Amino acid sequence: MKKLKILFLSSEVVPFAKTGGLADVSGALPKALKELGHEVRIIMPKYKVINDRKYVLREVIRLKDIPISIGSSVKKVNVKSAFTPDPFKIQTYFIDYRPYFGKDGLYVDAATNKEYSNNDERFILFCKAVMETLKLLFWQPDIIHCNDWQTGLVPFFLKTLYKDDAFFKKISTLITVHNVGYQGNFPPGSFQKTNVDSTLFTPGSPVEYYGKFSFLKTGLYYADHITTVSRQYSQEIQQSREYGFGFEGIFKERSNMFTGITNGVDYSTWSPDIDAYIPANYEYNNLSGKSVNKKALAERFGLPYKENMPVIGMISRLVNQKGFDLLEEIIKPVVKMNLQLVILGTGAPKYHALFTQLNKKYPDNIGICLKFDEELAHLIEAGSDMFLMPSKYEPCGLNQLFSLRYGTVPIVRKTGGLADTITEFNTRSGAGNGFVFEDYSSGELLDAIKRAVESYHKPKIWKKIMKNGMKQDFSWKESAKKYYKVYEKILKR
Ligand code: ADP
């Protein structure tokens, strides 16, 4: 294996800033690549939530007051540097420009609950600052690994603004799509802010999508390779508009340079035997701690603790994608099954209202916490009996993988990464690690929950399902090797 220099670009990275699975991947994959022997560095924005002192961010003299053009104006950007606070010590650079990144919220303004109106400028600046940072550091990666629309302009800038710059000649680019539902489409006027020749923005061109300037489409066209986060999702987004959100043609057209690689789990944080956030650790051979966590979970959510009553956990961004409309339709019969539901999430106001109302109506059965709370997420994984993900689509999904390790049996819809990782338990063969429904319908969801609850009340069977999941291994190592294979394919030197 050749030792590569890899630059990993992401708009969120654990432990610095997180809204969803992208941050988990961005925290874990660089570590796995480093373990394989590669040199990896990360660049991300310096948001207000990133505490300079906690993570020991330092100013870099060479990287001060870097002029970045956004259309006709010039912004002065600083870049800070730190290492990830784990034994892996991945060098991480933070693009610091307070007028853009100095508020609460990564993409959505916490004060208004609306997306920042200047998200185009924020990420044009980010992508340009990445290019300038590399030059000032004299660090020439072999690979720039981009993630999602926020970083989609880097492959584009390489082939336009910097195409004659010898410094960048031998760099190859990869873009990973974590969710094609988020495309970074902006009004045509945004294109001028890139300072790239405006004649490139024409109908049907690689940068244009239905009259908008699309950062993701641009990345998909200009990158040397595309990956997405599970095999099944890579198929789905080529096949229909429902999954491809209009980009299905692009994925199909580029199918010879498009690979599905399933995400892994960082078991150094998500493992019940060493989890620092839960009251009682437990493991495959001794599950006794699980009931202690179940009790703590009930307390935390203000629910009565009943040892033999199944608890279903949910941790999610509260958005349409995640299937809450199905749950809403059947909530009455679900509660009648004599179970408890605990929900941790933030997102659309309509779901905040819905769950607040359900919590009032069923105070002994439905517990809610409408916040982002990393620690509580661990307690839910450890203290719940089952974990529910009735997603309309799910590129990979991480919580079902965490759940397997915690002996918390997943109930999922058969889509994307959920389809690749969860199989229905079969009583006869004893195989399977969860409960799966196929059609996006509340009837099928209800049946799946019923099957799970029935099995739950047969302790021997239930233990078997738990253990089937607990012994599975979804660590990053194998996936990191698959990324290496892709890098190798696109290398220019
Ligand atoms: P997505 O990326 O679509 O949000 P994933 O299942 O891939 O979905 O990843 C979601 C990640 O975000 C998981 O690590 C999950 O535990 C975490 N998460 C989501 N919402 C919350 C929340 N309110 N509090 C804590 N963690 C959350």
XYZ file of C-alpha atoms and ligand atoms in Angstrom:
520
model
C 0.000 0.000 0.000
C 1.315 3.401 -0.965
C 1.426 5.996 1.804
C -0.826 8.863 0.745
C -1.323 12.436 1.812
C -5.043 12.939 2.224
C -6.864 16.187 2.904
C -10.311 15.586 4.377
C -12.786 18.455 3.993
C -15.979 18.557 5.997
C -18.399 21.131 7.342
C -18.767 19.163 10.594
C -16.398 16.872 12.462
C -16.732 15.025 15.787
C -15.834 16.136 18.424
C -15.627 19.765 17.280
C -19.086 20.364 15.750
C -21.946 18.044 14.855
C -25.495 18.098 13.535
C -25.675 14.563 12.129
C -23.926 11.525 10.708
C -21.530 13.532 8.524
C -19.724 14.618 11.694
C -19.417 11.031 12.922
C -17.914 9.947 9.615
C -15.565 12.940 9.495
C -14.348 12.175 13.002
C -13.810 8.480 12.402
C -12.695 7.927 8.806
C -9.559 10.117 9.046
C -8.507 8.098 12.099
C -9.038 4.804 10.282
C -7.023 6.102 7.315
C -4.230 7.196 9.602
C -4.221 3.734 11.168
C -3.693 2.322 7.693
C -0.531 4.430 7.526
C -1.631 7.512 5.581
C -0.998 11.139 6.438
C -4.379 12.793 6.962
C -5.286 16.381 7.698
C -8.737 17.915 8.109
C -10.035 21.379 7.246
C -13.393 22.604 8.589
C -15.001 25.959 9.431
C -14.341 27.556 12.811
C -17.859 27.870 14.169
C -18.752 29.715 17.330
C -19.566 26.395 19.062
C -15.949 25.265 18.751
C -14.286 26.202 21.988
C -10.743 27.509 21.344
C -9.535 26.718 24.828
C -11.069 23.285 25.180
C -9.514 22.065 21.948
C -6.361 24.200 22.195
C -6.797 26.025 18.883
C -3.731 27.998 17.926
C -3.218 30.809 15.518
C -0.837 30.106 12.674
C 1.218 33.153 11.780
C 1.559 32.116 8.174
C -2.211 31.780 7.932
C -3.337 35.213 9.095
C -5.315 37.776 7.120
C -5.558 35.650 3.993
C -7.418 37.705 1.368
C -10.361 35.802 -0.133
C -12.462 37.348 -2.913
C -16.209 36.942 -2.841
C -17.309 38.718 -6.013
C -16.054 42.268 -5.777
C -15.356 42.237 -2.067
C -12.307 40.851 -0.300
C -12.549 39.138 3.094
C -9.605 38.675 5.428
C -9.591 35.134 6.770
C -7.549 33.524 9.551
C -6.833 29.859 9.880
C -6.371 28.183 13.251
C -4.901 24.812 13.946
C -5.365 22.021 16.499
C -5.125 18.278 16.870
C -8.086 16.006 17.461
C -8.201 15.287 21.196
C -7.629 11.554 20.944
C -4.584 9.333 20.620
C -4.737 9.758 16.842
C -3.980 13.485 16.924
C -5.191 14.373 13.464
C -3.990 17.809 12.400
C -7.105 19.937 11.906
C -7.317 23.441 10.431
C -10.217 25.763 11.086
C -11.243 28.454 8.611
C -11.998 31.387 10.865
C -14.084 34.223 9.502
C -16.400 35.490 12.202
C -18.900 37.439 10.114
C -19.774 34.072 8.475
C -19.128 31.406 11.078
C -19.352 33.314 14.347
C -23.027 32.714 15.169
C -24.889 29.893 16.890
C -25.881 27.176 14.429
C -23.868 25.480 11.688
C -26.233 26.011 8.749
C -29.354 27.322 10.456
C -29.401 30.545 12.434
C -30.395 29.569 15.972
C -31.965 32.997 16.485
C -34.464 32.659 13.601
C -34.504 28.870 12.986
C -33.938 29.628 9.297
C -31.034 28.687 7.076
C -28.445 31.454 6.879
C -29.261 33.622 3.877
C -25.551 33.797 3.041
C -24.839 30.053 3.047
C -23.578 30.464 -0.530
C -20.957 33.019 0.500
C -20.053 31.075 3.645
C -19.097 27.981 1.692
C -17.609 29.747 -1.335
C -15.312 31.401 1.164
C -14.626 28.103 2.889
C -13.684 26.343 -0.371
C -11.457 29.187 -1.556
C -9.785 29.436 1.829
C -8.976 25.715 1.644
C -7.052 26.283 -1.605
C -5.123 29.228 -0.213
C -4.351 27.413 3.035
C -2.732 24.522 1.155
C -0.518 26.906 -0.759
C 0.529 28.810 2.313
C 1.305 25.570 4.139
C 3.256 24.236 1.140
C 1.366 20.992 1.722
C 0.427 19.120 -1.439
C -2.011 16.313 -0.749
C -2.397 13.430 -3.199
C -6.119 13.367 -2.548
C -8.653 15.960 -1.510
C -11.615 14.100 -0.061
C -14.678 16.379 -0.189
C -17.943 15.724 1.644
C -21.365 17.037 0.616
C -22.314 20.298 -1.056
C -20.473 22.527 1.402
C -17.169 21.344 -0.071
C -18.410 20.767 -3.634
C -16.697 23.820 -5.082
C -13.161 22.660 -4.311
C -12.919 20.281 -7.334
C -14.410 23.103 -9.423
C -11.915 25.733 -8.271
C -9.075 23.275 -8.958
C -10.175 23.053 -12.573
C -11.014 26.729 -13.086
C -9.432 29.407 -10.899
C -6.363 27.266 -10.139
C -6.092 25.238 -13.336
C -2.778 26.779 -14.380
C -1.266 26.637 -10.928
C 1.443 23.953 -10.891
C 1.018 23.530 -7.136
C -2.338 21.789 -7.629
C -1.517 19.812 -10.783
C -1.179 16.388 -9.193
C -4.074 16.521 -6.789
C -7.041 14.165 -7.308
C -10.458 14.756 -5.835
C -13.192 12.569 -4.455
C -16.601 13.707 -3.276
C -18.704 11.666 -0.875
C -22.445 12.247 -0.922
C -23.915 11.745 2.527
C -27.447 12.794 1.561
C -28.479 13.848 -1.933
C -31.511 15.604 -0.443
C -29.158 18.456 0.489
C -27.761 19.977 -2.690
C -26.726 23.532 -1.874
C -28.744 25.133 -4.692
C -28.532 28.944 -4.770
C -29.875 31.757 -6.956
C -27.889 32.320 -10.186
C -26.422 35.537 -8.781
C -24.388 33.408 -6.382
C -22.216 32.231 -9.254
C -20.636 35.663 -9.625
C -19.442 35.447 -6.062
C -17.054 32.637 -7.079
C -15.153 34.983 -9.439
C -15.102 32.163 -12.008
C -15.797 33.161 -15.639
C -19.554 33.829 -15.632
C -20.013 32.336 -19.115
C -19.653 28.885 -17.486
C -23.051 29.342 -15.902
C -25.441 28.331 -18.689
C -28.545 26.122 -18.750
C -27.563 22.447 -18.635
C -23.948 23.193 -17.684
C -22.265 21.248 -14.847
C -22.843 24.088 -12.395
C -26.485 24.806 -13.213
C -29.548 22.974 -11.944
C -33.016 24.276 -12.844
C -31.764 27.830 -13.028
C -29.858 27.587 -9.762
C -26.169 27.371 -9.002
C -25.843 23.907 -7.424
C -22.762 23.310 -5.273
C -23.389 19.558 -5.123
C -23.955 19.109 -8.855
C -20.791 21.109 -9.473
C -18.845 18.814 -7.147
C -20.256 15.695 -8.780
C -19.127 16.873 -12.219
C -15.702 18.179 -11.374
C -14.550 15.523 -8.881
C -12.503 12.574 -10.167
C -14.668 10.074 -8.324
C -17.937 9.999 -6.371
C -18.824 7.802 -3.438
C -21.883 7.497 -1.279
C -22.359 5.920 2.116
C -23.935 2.528 1.409
C -24.259 0.107 -1.479
C -28.058 0.103 -1.502
C -28.256 3.921 -1.470
C -25.820 4.071 -4.407
C -28.338 2.005 -6.384
C -31.420 3.870 -5.206
C -30.125 7.296 -6.154
C -29.437 6.132 -9.712
C -32.848 4.567 -10.111
C -35.518 7.091 -9.314
C -36.235 10.723 -8.795
C -37.759 9.905 -5.429
C -34.313 8.901 -4.139
C -32.058 10.822 -6.525
C -33.792 14.190 -5.998
C -33.277 14.972 -9.678
C -29.600 13.945 -9.673
C -30.347 10.315 -10.668
C -29.214 10.997 -14.256
C -25.856 12.331 -13.065
C -25.177 9.286 -10.895
C -26.162 6.962 -13.722
C -24.061 8.819 -16.231
C -21.058 8.634 -13.919
C -21.736 5.101 -12.674
C -18.278 3.886 -13.738
C -16.760 6.351 -11.278
C -19.317 6.017 -8.514
C -18.936 3.660 -5.542
C -21.064 2.849 -2.487
C -19.002 2.350 0.687
C -20.926 1.682 3.885
C -19.999 3.816 6.872
C -18.442 2.224 9.905
C -18.784 2.871 13.607
C -16.204 4.415 15.900
C -16.279 1.746 18.609
C -13.910 3.791 20.754
C -16.905 6.022 21.548
C -19.895 3.797 20.744
C -19.433 0.606 22.714
C -21.317 -0.302 25.922
C -18.311 -1.876 27.621
C -16.313 1.366 27.612
C -18.972 4.066 27.125
C -18.118 6.887 29.526
C -21.570 8.503 29.316
C -23.703 5.644 30.677
C -24.297 4.712 34.331
C -23.544 0.996 33.882
C -21.195 -0.586 31.362
C -22.090 -3.999 30.004
C -20.929 -6.421 27.345
C -21.823 -9.413 25.235
C -21.167 -11.907 28.041
C -22.771 -9.898 30.813
C -25.833 -7.855 29.974
C -26.837 -7.055 33.551
C -25.898 -3.381 33.254
C -28.515 -2.811 30.582
C -31.414 -2.746 33.058
C -29.558 -0.186 35.205
C -29.351 2.054 32.145
C -33.010 1.399 31.359
C -33.931 2.642 34.820
C -31.755 5.731 34.450
C -33.327 6.404 31.063
C -36.867 6.271 32.492
C -35.829 8.675 35.219
C -34.189 11.043 32.781
C -37.374 11.199 30.692
C -39.748 11.310 33.685
C -41.380 7.990 32.765
C -42.401 5.265 35.224
C -39.822 2.452 35.158
C -41.270 -0.954 34.370
C -38.780 -3.729 33.964
C -40.785 -5.785 31.497
C -42.215 -2.984 29.424
C -40.364 -2.510 26.146
C -38.746 0.866 25.581
C -38.257 2.083 22.037
C -35.606 4.771 21.491
C -35.330 7.329 18.710
C -32.506 9.832 18.134
C -32.913 11.908 15.043
C -32.952 15.154 13.219
C -36.679 15.958 13.152
C -37.153 16.170 9.384
C -39.573 14.585 6.898
C -36.927 12.101 5.724
C -37.013 10.231 9.005
C -40.574 8.854 8.808
C -42.292 10.648 11.676
C -45.460 11.042 9.635
C -45.874 7.242 9.686
C -45.380 7.142 13.421
C -47.904 9.924 13.947
C -50.589 7.944 12.089
C -50.293 4.892 14.335
C -49.301 6.421 17.640
C -52.554 5.334 19.360
C -52.238 1.588 18.644
C -48.508 1.785 19.373
C -49.088 3.218 22.838
C -51.801 0.580 23.386
C -49.150 -2.109 22.942
C -48.053 -1.163 26.413
C -44.656 0.202 25.631
C -42.675 3.388 26.064
C -41.162 5.616 23.445
C -38.290 8.029 24.125
C -37.421 10.608 21.520
C -34.336 12.845 21.313
C -34.204 15.287 18.431
C -34.289 18.771 17.009
C -35.544 20.085 13.715
C -38.732 21.258 12.078
C -41.089 23.229 14.352
C -44.018 21.035 13.263
C -42.359 17.977 14.795
C -41.449 19.859 17.953
C -45.154 20.691 18.272
C -46.229 17.131 17.473
C -43.997 15.474 20.061
C -44.776 18.068 22.714
C -48.437 17.314 22.208
C -47.936 13.526 22.278
C -45.905 13.806 25.448
C -48.776 15.724 27.085
C -51.331 13.191 25.895
C -49.359 10.084 26.916
C -47.126 11.220 29.798
C -46.489 7.650 31.002
C -45.611 6.304 27.577
C -43.909 9.008 25.555
C -40.817 10.872 26.755
C -39.243 13.680 24.764
C -36.121 15.801 24.754
C -36.125 18.320 21.929
C -32.473 19.275 22.080
C -29.131 18.148 20.754
C -27.548 16.122 23.531
C -24.654 13.796 22.766
C -24.557 12.322 26.255
C -28.249 11.517 26.306
C -27.898 9.844 22.901
C -25.564 7.317 24.525
C -28.005 6.672 27.382
C -30.826 6.074 24.888
C -28.714 3.546 22.986
C -27.804 1.791 26.229
C -31.142 1.958 28.041
C -33.657 1.228 25.273
C -34.742 -2.253 24.252
C -35.438 -1.340 20.649
C -34.459 1.464 18.285
C -36.818 2.815 15.652
C -35.820 4.220 12.236
C -38.825 4.269 9.864
C -36.987 6.437 7.320
C -38.387 7.384 3.939
C -34.796 7.138 2.758
C -31.573 6.640 4.684
C -28.182 7.018 2.952
C -26.453 4.928 5.608
C -27.818 5.623 9.068
C -25.559 5.248 12.045
C -27.913 4.790 14.953
C -28.981 1.325 13.821
C -25.297 0.350 13.860
C -24.722 1.845 17.317
C -27.902 0.050 18.449
C -26.612 -3.344 17.316
C -23.529 -2.968 19.488
C -25.664 -1.915 22.493
C -28.022 -4.902 22.186
C -30.818 -2.500 21.296
C -32.781 -4.176 18.567
C -33.373 -2.022 15.461
C -36.784 -1.720 13.815
C -36.150 -0.167 10.404
C -37.553 0.440 6.981
C -35.753 -1.462 4.228
C -33.998 1.418 2.509
C -30.421 2.587 1.896
C -27.932 1.648 4.566
C -30.704 0.291 6.777
C -31.391 -2.360 4.119
C -27.682 -3.188 3.896
C -27.173 -3.691 7.621
C -30.412 -4.919 9.222
C -32.149 -8.224 8.469
C -35.424 -9.518 9.886
C -35.017 -12.051 12.676
C -36.031 -15.519 11.602
C -37.317 -17.685 14.471
C -36.607 -20.932 12.653
C -33.036 -20.283 11.591
C -32.180 -18.000 14.498
C -30.558 -15.561 12.058
C -31.272 -11.831 11.763
C -30.564 -8.783 13.893
C -33.775 -6.735 13.855
C -37.199 -6.093 12.388
C -37.660 -4.753 8.896
C -40.599 -3.400 6.895
C -40.550 -2.672 3.216
C -43.269 -0.287 2.027
C -43.355 3.232 3.340
C -46.707 2.687 5.079
C -47.885 3.093 8.638
C -49.588 -0.333 8.491
C -46.285 -2.057 7.742
C -44.531 -0.035 10.414
C -47.162 -1.029 12.975
C -46.765 -4.708 12.039
C -43.009 -4.508 12.444
C -43.352 -2.956 15.909
C -45.872 -5.695 16.801
C -43.464 -8.416 15.705
C -40.710 -6.825 17.761
C -42.882 -6.524 20.876
C -44.057 -10.140 20.577
C -40.464 -11.336 20.403
C -39.516 -9.083 23.282
C -41.903 -11.002 25.519
C -40.110 -14.264 24.704
C -36.893 -13.641 26.673
C -34.844 -16.462 25.147
C -35.578 -15.350 21.617
C -35.016 -11.714 22.511
C -31.595 -12.435 23.965
C -30.673 -14.267 20.791
C -31.632 -11.264 18.629
C -29.708 -8.904 20.902
C -26.621 -11.067 20.760
C -26.799 -11.563 17.011
C -26.418 -7.798 16.686
C -23.868 -7.331 19.446
C -21.375 -9.679 17.875
C -21.416 -8.003 14.476
C -18.508 -5.830 13.493
C -19.062 -2.606 11.576
C -15.749 -0.987 12.444
C -14.168 1.483 10.033
C -11.164 -0.593 9.054
C -12.740 -2.435 6.135
C -14.484 0.684 4.824
C -11.270 2.704 5.077
C -9.556 0.083 2.907
C -12.302 0.505 0.327
C -11.711 4.264 0.298
C -8.021 3.572 -0.213
C -8.856 1.488 -3.276
C -10.788 4.409 -4.724
C -7.959 6.846 -3.950
C -5.511 4.522 -5.640
C -7.643 4.419 -8.753
C -7.684 8.202 -9.165
C -4.110 9.008 -8.138
C -2.214 11.305 -10.486
C 1.312 10.526 -9.340
P -28.294 11.933 9.651
O -26.878 12.095 9.221
O -29.279 11.896 8.537
O -28.686 12.914 10.695
P -27.358 9.416 10.827
O -28.115 8.271 11.440
O -26.380 9.092 9.759
O -28.440 10.478 10.325
O -26.533 10.157 11.966
C -27.132 10.916 12.952
C -26.116 11.182 14.053
O -26.508 12.335 14.767
C -26.033 10.059 15.048
O -24.750 10.038 15.633
C -27.071 10.508 16.086
O -26.868 9.900 17.330
C -26.835 11.988 16.114
N -27.977 12.818 16.537
C -29.040 13.210 15.787
N -29.864 14.011 16.495
C -29.313 14.113 17.729
C -29.682 14.821 18.937
N -30.791 15.555 19.006
N -28.857 14.722 20.001
C -27.717 13.972 19.950
N -27.319 13.290 18.852
C -28.097 13.364 17.758
